[in-house]
XYZ file of C-alpha atoms in Angstrom:
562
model
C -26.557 -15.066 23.169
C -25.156 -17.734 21.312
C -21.905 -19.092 22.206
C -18.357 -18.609 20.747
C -15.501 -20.151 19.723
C -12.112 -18.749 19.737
C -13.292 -15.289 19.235
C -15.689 -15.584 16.504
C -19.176 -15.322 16.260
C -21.558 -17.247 14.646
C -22.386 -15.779 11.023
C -19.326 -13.541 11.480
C -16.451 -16.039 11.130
C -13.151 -14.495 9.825
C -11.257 -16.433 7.116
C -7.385 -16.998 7.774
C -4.747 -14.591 6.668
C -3.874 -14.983 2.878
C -0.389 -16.399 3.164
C -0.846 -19.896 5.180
C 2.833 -19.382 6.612
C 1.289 -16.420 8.658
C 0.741 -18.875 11.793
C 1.532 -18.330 15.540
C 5.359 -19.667 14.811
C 5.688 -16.843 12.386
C 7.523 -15.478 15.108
C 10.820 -14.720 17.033
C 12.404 -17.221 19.768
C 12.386 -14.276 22.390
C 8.717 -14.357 21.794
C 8.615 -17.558 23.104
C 10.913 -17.259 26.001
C 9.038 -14.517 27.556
C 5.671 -16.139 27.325
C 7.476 -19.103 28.770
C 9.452 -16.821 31.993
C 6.201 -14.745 32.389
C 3.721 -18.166 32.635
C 6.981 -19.288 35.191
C 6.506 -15.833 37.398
C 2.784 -16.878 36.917
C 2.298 -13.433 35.088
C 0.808 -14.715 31.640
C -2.576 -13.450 32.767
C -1.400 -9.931 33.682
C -3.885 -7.381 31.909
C -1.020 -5.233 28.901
C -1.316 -2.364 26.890
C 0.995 -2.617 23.797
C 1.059 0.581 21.272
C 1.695 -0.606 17.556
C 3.387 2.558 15.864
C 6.405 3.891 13.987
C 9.004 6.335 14.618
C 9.641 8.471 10.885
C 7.800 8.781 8.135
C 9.246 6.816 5.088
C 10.936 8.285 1.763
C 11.637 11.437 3.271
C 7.884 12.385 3.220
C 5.575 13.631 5.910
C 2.833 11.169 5.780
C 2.096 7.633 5.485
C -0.694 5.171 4.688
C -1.633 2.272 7.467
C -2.058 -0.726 5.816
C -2.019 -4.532 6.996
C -5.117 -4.285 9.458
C -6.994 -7.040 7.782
C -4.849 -10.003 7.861
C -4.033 -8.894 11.562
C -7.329 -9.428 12.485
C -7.357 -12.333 10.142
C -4.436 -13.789 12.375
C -6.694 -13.025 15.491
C -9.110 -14.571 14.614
C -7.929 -17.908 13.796
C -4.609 -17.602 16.198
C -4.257 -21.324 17.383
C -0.847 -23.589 17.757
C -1.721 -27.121 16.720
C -0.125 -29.938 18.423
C 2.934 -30.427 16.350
C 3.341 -26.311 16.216
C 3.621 -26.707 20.564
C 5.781 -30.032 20.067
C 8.253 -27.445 18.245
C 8.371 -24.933 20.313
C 8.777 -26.972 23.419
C 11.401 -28.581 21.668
C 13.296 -25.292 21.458
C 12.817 -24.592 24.843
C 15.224 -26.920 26.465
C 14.225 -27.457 29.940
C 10.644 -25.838 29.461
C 7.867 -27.766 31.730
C 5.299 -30.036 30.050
C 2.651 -27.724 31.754
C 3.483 -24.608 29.515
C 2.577 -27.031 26.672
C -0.838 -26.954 28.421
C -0.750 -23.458 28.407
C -0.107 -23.315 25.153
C -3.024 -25.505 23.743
C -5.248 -23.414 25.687
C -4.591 -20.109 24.320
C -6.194 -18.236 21.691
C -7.247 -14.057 21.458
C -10.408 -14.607 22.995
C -9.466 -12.506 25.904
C -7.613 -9.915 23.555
C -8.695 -6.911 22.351
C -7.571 -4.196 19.615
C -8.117 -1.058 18.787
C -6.913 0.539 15.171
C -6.704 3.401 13.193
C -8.983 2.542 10.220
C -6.690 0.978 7.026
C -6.581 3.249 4.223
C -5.864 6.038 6.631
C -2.918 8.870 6.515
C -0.859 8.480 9.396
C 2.056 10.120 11.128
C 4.456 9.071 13.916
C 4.204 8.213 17.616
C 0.622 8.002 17.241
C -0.549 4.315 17.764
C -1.683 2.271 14.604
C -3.089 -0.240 16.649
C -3.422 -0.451 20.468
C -3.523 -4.173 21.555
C -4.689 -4.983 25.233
C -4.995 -8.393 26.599
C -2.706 -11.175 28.897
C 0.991 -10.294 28.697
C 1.788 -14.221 27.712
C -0.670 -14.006 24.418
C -0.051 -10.586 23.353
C 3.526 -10.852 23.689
C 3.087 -13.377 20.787
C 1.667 -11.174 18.866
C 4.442 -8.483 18.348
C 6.601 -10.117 15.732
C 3.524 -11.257 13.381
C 1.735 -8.160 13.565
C 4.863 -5.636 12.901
C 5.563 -8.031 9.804
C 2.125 -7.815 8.400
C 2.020 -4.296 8.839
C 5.758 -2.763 8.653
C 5.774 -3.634 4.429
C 2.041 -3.227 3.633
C 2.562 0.276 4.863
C 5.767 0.837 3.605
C 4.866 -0.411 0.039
C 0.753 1.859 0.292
C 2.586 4.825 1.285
C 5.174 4.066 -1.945
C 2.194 3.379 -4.623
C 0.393 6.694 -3.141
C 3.418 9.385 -3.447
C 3.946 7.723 -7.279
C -0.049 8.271 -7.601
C 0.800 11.587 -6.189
C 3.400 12.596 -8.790
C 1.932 10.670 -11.620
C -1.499 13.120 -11.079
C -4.777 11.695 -11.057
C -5.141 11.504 -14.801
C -3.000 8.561 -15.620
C -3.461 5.222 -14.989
C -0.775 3.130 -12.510
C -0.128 -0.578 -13.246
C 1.638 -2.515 -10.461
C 4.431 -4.836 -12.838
C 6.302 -6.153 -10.015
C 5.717 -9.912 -9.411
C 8.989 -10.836 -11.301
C 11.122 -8.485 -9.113
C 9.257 -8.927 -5.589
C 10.928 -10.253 -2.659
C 9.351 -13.804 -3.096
C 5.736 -15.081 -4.036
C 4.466 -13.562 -0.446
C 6.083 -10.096 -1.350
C 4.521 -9.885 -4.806
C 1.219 -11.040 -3.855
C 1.253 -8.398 -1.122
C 2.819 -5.573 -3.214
C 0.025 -5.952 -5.591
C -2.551 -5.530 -2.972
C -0.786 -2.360 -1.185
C -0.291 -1.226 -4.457
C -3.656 -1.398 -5.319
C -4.570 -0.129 -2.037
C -2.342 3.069 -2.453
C -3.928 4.332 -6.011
C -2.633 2.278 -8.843
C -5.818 0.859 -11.399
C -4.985 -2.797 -11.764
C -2.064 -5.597 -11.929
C -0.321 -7.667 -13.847
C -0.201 -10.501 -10.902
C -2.870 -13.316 -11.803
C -2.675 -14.451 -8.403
C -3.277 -10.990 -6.464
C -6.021 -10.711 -9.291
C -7.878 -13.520 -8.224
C -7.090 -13.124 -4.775
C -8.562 -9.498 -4.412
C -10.542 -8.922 -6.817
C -7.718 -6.631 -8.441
C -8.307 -4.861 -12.598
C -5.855 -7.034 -14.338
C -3.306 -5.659 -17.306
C -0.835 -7.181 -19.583
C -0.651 -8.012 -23.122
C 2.573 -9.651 -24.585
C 6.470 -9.239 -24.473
C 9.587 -8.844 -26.503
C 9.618 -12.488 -27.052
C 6.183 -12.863 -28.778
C 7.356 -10.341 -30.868
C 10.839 -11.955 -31.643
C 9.689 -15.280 -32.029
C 7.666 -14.338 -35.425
C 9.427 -14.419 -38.722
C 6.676 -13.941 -41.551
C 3.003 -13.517 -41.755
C 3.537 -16.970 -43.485
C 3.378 -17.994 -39.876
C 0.028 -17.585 -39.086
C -2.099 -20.106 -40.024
C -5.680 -18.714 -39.400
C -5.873 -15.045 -41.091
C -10.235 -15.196 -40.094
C -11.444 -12.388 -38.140
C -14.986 -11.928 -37.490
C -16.461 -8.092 -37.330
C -17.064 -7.173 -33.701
C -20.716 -7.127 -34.492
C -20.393 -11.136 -35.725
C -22.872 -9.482 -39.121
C -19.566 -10.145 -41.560
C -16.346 -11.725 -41.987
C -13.113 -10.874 -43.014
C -11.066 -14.173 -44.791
C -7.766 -12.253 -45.442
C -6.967 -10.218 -42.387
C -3.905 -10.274 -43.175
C -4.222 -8.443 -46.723
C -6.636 -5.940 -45.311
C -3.648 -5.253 -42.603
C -1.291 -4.851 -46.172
C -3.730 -2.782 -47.627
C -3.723 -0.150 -44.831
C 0.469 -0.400 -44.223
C 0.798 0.974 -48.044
C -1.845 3.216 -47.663
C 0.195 5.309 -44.594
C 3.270 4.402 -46.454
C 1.685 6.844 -49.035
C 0.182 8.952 -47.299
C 1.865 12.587 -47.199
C 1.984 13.952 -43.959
C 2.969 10.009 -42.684
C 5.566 8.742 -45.427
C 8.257 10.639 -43.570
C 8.731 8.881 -41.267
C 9.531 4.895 -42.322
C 10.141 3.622 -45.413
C 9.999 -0.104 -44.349
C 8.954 -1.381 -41.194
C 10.031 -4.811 -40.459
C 7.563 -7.659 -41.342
C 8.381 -10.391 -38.312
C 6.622 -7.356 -36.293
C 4.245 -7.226 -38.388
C 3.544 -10.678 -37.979
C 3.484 -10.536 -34.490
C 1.044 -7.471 -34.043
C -1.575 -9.328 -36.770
C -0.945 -12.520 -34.617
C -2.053 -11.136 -31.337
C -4.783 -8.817 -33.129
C -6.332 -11.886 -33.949
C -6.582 -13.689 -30.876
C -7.734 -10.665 -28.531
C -9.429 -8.049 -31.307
C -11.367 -6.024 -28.985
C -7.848 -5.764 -26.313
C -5.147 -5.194 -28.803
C -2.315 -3.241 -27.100
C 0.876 -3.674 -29.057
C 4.386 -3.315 -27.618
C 6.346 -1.325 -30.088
C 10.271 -0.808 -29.297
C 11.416 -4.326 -30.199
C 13.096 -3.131 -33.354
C 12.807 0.677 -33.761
C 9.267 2.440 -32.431
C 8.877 5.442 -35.013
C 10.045 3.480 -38.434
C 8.436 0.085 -37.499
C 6.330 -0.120 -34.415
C 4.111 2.819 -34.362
C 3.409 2.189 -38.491
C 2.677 -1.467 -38.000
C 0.526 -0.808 -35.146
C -1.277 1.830 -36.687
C -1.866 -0.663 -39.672
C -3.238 -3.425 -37.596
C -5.490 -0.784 -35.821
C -6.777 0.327 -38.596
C -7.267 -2.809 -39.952
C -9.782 -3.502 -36.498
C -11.550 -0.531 -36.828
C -12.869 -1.785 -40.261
C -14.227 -5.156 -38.447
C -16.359 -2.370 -35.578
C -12.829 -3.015 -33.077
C -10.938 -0.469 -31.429
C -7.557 -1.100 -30.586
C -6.457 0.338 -26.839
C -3.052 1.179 -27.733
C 0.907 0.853 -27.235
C 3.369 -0.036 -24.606
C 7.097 1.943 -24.874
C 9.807 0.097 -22.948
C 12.813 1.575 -23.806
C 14.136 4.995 -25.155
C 13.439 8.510 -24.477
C 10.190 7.798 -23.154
C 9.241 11.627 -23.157
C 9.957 12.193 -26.755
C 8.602 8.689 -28.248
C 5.610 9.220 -26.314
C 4.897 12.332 -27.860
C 6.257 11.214 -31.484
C 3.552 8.579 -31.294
C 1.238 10.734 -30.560
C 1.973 13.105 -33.176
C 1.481 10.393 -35.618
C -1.390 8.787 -34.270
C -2.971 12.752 -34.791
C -1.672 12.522 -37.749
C -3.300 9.235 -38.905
C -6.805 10.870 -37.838
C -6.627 13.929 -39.801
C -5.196 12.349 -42.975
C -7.137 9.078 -43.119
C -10.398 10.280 -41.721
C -10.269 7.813 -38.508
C -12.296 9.892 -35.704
C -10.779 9.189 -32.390
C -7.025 7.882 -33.743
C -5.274 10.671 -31.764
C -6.146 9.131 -28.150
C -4.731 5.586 -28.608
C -3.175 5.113 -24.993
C 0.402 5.513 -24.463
C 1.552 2.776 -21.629
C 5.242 3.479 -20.949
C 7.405 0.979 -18.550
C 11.214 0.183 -18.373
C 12.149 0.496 -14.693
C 10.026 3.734 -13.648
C 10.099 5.451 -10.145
C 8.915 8.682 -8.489
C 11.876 10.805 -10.047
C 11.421 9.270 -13.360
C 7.803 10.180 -13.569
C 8.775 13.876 -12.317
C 11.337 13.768 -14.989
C 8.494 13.041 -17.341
C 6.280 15.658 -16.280
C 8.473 18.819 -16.445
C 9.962 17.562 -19.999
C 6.432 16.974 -21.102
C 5.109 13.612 -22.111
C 2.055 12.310 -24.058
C 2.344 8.811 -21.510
C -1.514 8.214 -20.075
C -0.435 5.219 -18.162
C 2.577 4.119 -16.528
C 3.641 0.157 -15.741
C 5.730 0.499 -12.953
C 7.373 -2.830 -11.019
C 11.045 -2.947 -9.341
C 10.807 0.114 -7.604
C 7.306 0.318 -6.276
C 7.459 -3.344 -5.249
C 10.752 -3.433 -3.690
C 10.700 -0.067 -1.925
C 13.868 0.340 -3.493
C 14.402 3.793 -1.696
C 13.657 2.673 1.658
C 14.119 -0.797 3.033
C 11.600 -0.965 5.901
C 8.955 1.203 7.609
C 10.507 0.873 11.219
C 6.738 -0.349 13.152
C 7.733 -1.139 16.740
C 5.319 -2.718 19.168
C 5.833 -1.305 22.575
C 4.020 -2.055 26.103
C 2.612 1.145 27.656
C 0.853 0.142 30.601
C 0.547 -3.076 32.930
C -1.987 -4.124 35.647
C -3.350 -0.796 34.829
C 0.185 0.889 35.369
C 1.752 3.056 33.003
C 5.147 1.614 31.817
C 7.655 3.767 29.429
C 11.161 2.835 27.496
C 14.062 4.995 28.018
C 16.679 5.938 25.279
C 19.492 8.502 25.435
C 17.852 9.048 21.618
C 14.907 10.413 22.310
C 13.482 8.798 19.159
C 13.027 5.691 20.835
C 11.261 7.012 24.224
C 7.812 5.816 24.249
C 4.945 7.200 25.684
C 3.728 5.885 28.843
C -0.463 4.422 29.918
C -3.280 4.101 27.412
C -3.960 6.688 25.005
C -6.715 8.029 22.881
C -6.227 9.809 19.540
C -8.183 12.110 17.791
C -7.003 14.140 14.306
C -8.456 17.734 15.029
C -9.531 19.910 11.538
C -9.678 23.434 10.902
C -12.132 25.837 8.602
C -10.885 24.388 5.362
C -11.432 21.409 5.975
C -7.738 20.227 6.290
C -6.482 17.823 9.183
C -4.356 20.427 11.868
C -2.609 18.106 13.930
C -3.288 14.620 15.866
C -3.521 14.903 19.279
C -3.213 12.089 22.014
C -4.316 11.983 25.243
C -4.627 9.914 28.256
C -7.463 7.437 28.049
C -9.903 8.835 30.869
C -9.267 12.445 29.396
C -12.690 14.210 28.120
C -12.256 14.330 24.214
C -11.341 17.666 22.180
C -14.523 19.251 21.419
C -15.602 21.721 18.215
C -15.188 25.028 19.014
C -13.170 24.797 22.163
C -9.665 26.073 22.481
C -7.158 23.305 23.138
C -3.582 23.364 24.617
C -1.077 21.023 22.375
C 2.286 19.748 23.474
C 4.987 18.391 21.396
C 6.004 15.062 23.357
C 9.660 15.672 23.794
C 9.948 19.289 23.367
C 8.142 21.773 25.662
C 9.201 25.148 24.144
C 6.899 23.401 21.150
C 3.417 24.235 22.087
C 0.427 25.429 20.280
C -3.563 26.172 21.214
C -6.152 24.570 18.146
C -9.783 25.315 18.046
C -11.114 22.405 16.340
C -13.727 22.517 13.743
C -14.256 19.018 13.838
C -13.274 16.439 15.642
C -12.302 12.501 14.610
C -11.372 10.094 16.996
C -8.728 7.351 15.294
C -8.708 4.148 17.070
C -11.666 2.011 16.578
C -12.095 -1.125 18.099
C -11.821 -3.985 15.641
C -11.288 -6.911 17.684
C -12.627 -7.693 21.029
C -12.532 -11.150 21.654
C -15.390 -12.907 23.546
C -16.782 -9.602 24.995
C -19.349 -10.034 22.559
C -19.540 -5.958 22.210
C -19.427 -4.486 19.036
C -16.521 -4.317 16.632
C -15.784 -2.673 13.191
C -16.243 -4.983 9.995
C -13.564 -4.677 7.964
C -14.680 -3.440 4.573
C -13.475 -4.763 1.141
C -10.493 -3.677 -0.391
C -12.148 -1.304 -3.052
C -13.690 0.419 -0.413
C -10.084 1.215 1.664
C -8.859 2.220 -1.537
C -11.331 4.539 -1.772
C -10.588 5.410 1.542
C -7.031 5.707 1.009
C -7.491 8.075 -2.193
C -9.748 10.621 -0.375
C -7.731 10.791 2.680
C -4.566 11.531 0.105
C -6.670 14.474 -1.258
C -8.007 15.603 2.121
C -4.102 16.464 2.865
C -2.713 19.516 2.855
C -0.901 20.305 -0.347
C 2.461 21.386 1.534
C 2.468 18.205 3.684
C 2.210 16.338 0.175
C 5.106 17.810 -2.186
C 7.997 15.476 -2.784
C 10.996 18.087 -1.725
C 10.906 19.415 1.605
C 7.165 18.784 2.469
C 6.135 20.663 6.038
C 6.349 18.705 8.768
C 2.423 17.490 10.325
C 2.143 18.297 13.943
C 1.271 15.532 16.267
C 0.851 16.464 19.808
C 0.170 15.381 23.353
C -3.062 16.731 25.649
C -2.133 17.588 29.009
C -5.835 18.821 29.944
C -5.582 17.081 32.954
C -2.045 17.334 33.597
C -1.730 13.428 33.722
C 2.131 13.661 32.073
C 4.889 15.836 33.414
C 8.106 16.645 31.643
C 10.964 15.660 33.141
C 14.462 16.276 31.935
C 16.065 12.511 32.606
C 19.539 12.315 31.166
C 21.970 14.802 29.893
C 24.379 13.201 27.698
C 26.865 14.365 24.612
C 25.516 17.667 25.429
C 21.846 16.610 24.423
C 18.924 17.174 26.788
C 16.379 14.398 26.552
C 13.178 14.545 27.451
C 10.998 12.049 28.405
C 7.132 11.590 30.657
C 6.744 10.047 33.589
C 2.874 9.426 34.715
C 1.333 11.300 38.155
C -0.476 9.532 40.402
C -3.693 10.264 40.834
């Protein structure tokens, strides 16, 4: 076998993670003064078990989507403090020995291994994301990088999939969020968790070329404002899509086709005179991107300007073998202007003999979120694609995901956190998870069990136990079986591992998971809560009741011998 470096093998060398700040010091001081007191009490080398996981699901839902795997093991992979990174750190150590420093240059996740539920995947709380094993003094350095790649990518996925959710499959999502984000490295990854979620495509260049991401965007207000007369434009040459004829007058041929719906009986109703710096603007952009014009309509007033001056400039296109896309509302009763449009746009067909007229898209934007979009749907809309940015990006109803990174065993000993809130007991030793399915086809509940347990098999009747509560109990016959954690790093062992697949593909992942759900763990108001249990096939936890306090009984595991 050929040798390794630093955990990678040759031909399967990982790149670095996409934000260069995402280095070893990406981390917190107490990070550094326990690897520094454990290498003291010569425990560095110690063999851990750390559980990656969170406590609640996010946005008062019952589910969430796992996101950040990749540039975890991306940070793995290349996890390395250069000599001026060590300089820094023992220079905020005061007193630290030179020989740490030695320590320091030395390590790397060679000796580290991790096991992961598959990105793209549903998930629910307490059961581990990611189970990380390897020396105390390296692993401990990985807490604080790992719950900060993960703790937003799965906060902002699980955001983009419940506005897929209530947006429906039909409609098309665009992520508009770069100039709101928290920061370059928040709107680079909100466009790729977005993406990841369900939305179609981005308005962020960078994410774009970053991850392969659809791109959309056409112009703004400004473009529009800036335009005072068609006198403006210079070049009024358009070629016919099919390059067999020209058009020298584009302009006049847009003219022609304004007076013509300005006449027209079933369309003169509604402007008289639309406003000719608009105009300008629309003919403008039609001419540099023919076969992608997409017109935003509500700088001046959408039904007795925009929509008429689009249509004209459409029309216009369609002569020369183009088809315009469309129109972007930002402003207004979105629900009514939407459906005004598309009244006239049916109307345009019928009366002018243009096949297809009535299915322009209608993008709407201005500031959208989950209730807005529900808003939409039960007033009735004729929107087919939403632009959505400060909310989705920001996470604007929930500030963080709450990931915690918790050691569960030690020299092969189980080790557990106590709390008085029973929220914040942890589960004690190394676990394995499987997500047990019944006849339809629907997940049932997750189920975690000690790691030398034999698995849950098809057909066989299991007993369940809620983790904290033992009147909460439950027997499952599986009809099939998935085991969760996969191993997708494993240092030098030179065994195995999971590749991690492109980002299309855990999208795709992502979206069929979504619709694998059931529908009552999906709705937006009081969704049913999804059962996650604990095994106790081989009785290797045992409910204790530990501390009675304020009149609330708390219950927490404690691991048997043996």
């Amino acid at each position: 076998m050929e040798p390794k470096e630093n955990g990678k093998e040759p031909g399967r060398v990982i790149e670095g993670p996409t934000n260069p700040m995402v280095t070893p010091l990406l981390n917190d001081l107490y990070q550094f003064t326990m690897a520094y007191a454990y290498w003291k009490a010569g425990k560095q080398n110690e063999r851990s078990v750390f559980d990656l996981y969170f406590r609640k699901n996010p946005f008062g839902g019952e589910y969430t989507v796992f996101a950040g795997l990749e540039e975890c093991v991306k940070f793995l992979a290349n996890f390395k403090l250069t000599h001026q990174e060590i300089d820094y750190v023992r220079d905020s150590l005061p007193g630290s020995e030179e020989a740490f420093c030695d320590y320091l240059r030395g390590l790397d996740c060679s000796d580290v291994e991790v096991y992961a539920i598959p990105e793209g995947t549903v998930v629910f709380p307490k059961v581990p994301l990611m189970r990380v094993e390897g020396p105390v003094g390296v692993v401990q350095l990985l807490e604080t990088p790992f719950l900060n790649l993960v703790n937003f990518a799965s906060l902002v996925a699980t955001n983009a999939a419940r506005h897929r959710f209530v947006a429906g499959k039909s409609k098309s999502l665009l992520e508009f969020g770069a100039r709101r984000a928290q920061g370059p490295d928040g709107a680079i990854s909100a466009s790729k968790y977005c993406y990841l979620g369900g939305f179609d495509a981005t308005s962020n260049v960078a994410a774009g070329k970053l991850f392969g991401i659809p791109l959309r965007g056409t112009h703004s207000h400004a473009f529009v404002s800036s335009f005072m007369s068609t006198d403006e434009i210079v070049d009024k040459v358009l070629q016919s899509a099919d390059g067999e004829t020209t058009c020298d007058d584009f302009i006049s041929l847009v003219q022609t086709w304004l007076t013509k719906i300005q006449y027209s009986p079933s369309l003169s109703g509604f402007f008289s005179e639309t406003n000719q710096s608009e105009l300008a603007a629309f003919i403008s952009y039609a001419l540099a991107f023919p076969k992608a014009f997409l017109a935003l309509v509500d700088t001046y007033d959408v039904m007795k300007s925009g929509i008429p001056n689009f249509c004209a400039v459409a029309l216009a296109l369609n002569d020369l073998g183009y088809k315009a896309l469309g129109i972007r509302l930002d402003s207004g009763d979105l629900a009514y202007l939407s459906t005004e449009a598309r009244n006239f746009f049916c109307a345009v067909e019928r009366e002018l003999k243009v096949p297809g007229f009535g299915k322009m898209i209608v993008t709407a934007s201005n500031d959208l979120n989950e209730e807005t979009i529900d808003a939409l749907n039960k007033q009735g809309h004729e929107v087919d694609a939403f632009g959505i940015g400060t909310y989705l990006v920001t996470c604007y109803a929930q500030a963080a995901l709450g990931c915690v990174f918790k050691l569960v065993e030690i020299n092969n000993q189980p080790r557990i956190k106590l709390s008085e809130d029973v929220t914040k007991v942890s589960i004690p030793c190394k676990k394995r998870s499987y997500r047990l399915y019944g006849k339809e086809g629907y997940p049932l509940v997750d189920i975690m069990t000690g790691e030398n347990e034999p698995p849950p098999k098809v057909g066989e009747r299991l007993l369940c136990r809620h983790p904290f509560n033992e009147s909460k109990r439950a027997y499952v016959v599986p009809q099939r079986v998935e085991e969760l954690l996969k191993c997708y790093w494993r240092g030098s062992a030179g065994e195995a591992r999971e590749e991690l697949p492109p980002l299309k593909e855990i999208r795709d992942r992502c979206i069929k998971q979504l619709e694998n759900m059931r529908p009552d763990h999906m709705r937006r108001l009081n969704p049913t809560p999804y059962k996650v249990y604990y095994s106790l096939l081989q009785k290797c936890l045992k409910a204790h009741v530990l501390v009675f306090k304020k009149k609330i009984f708390v219950y927490v595991f404690s691991v048997i011998a043996g």
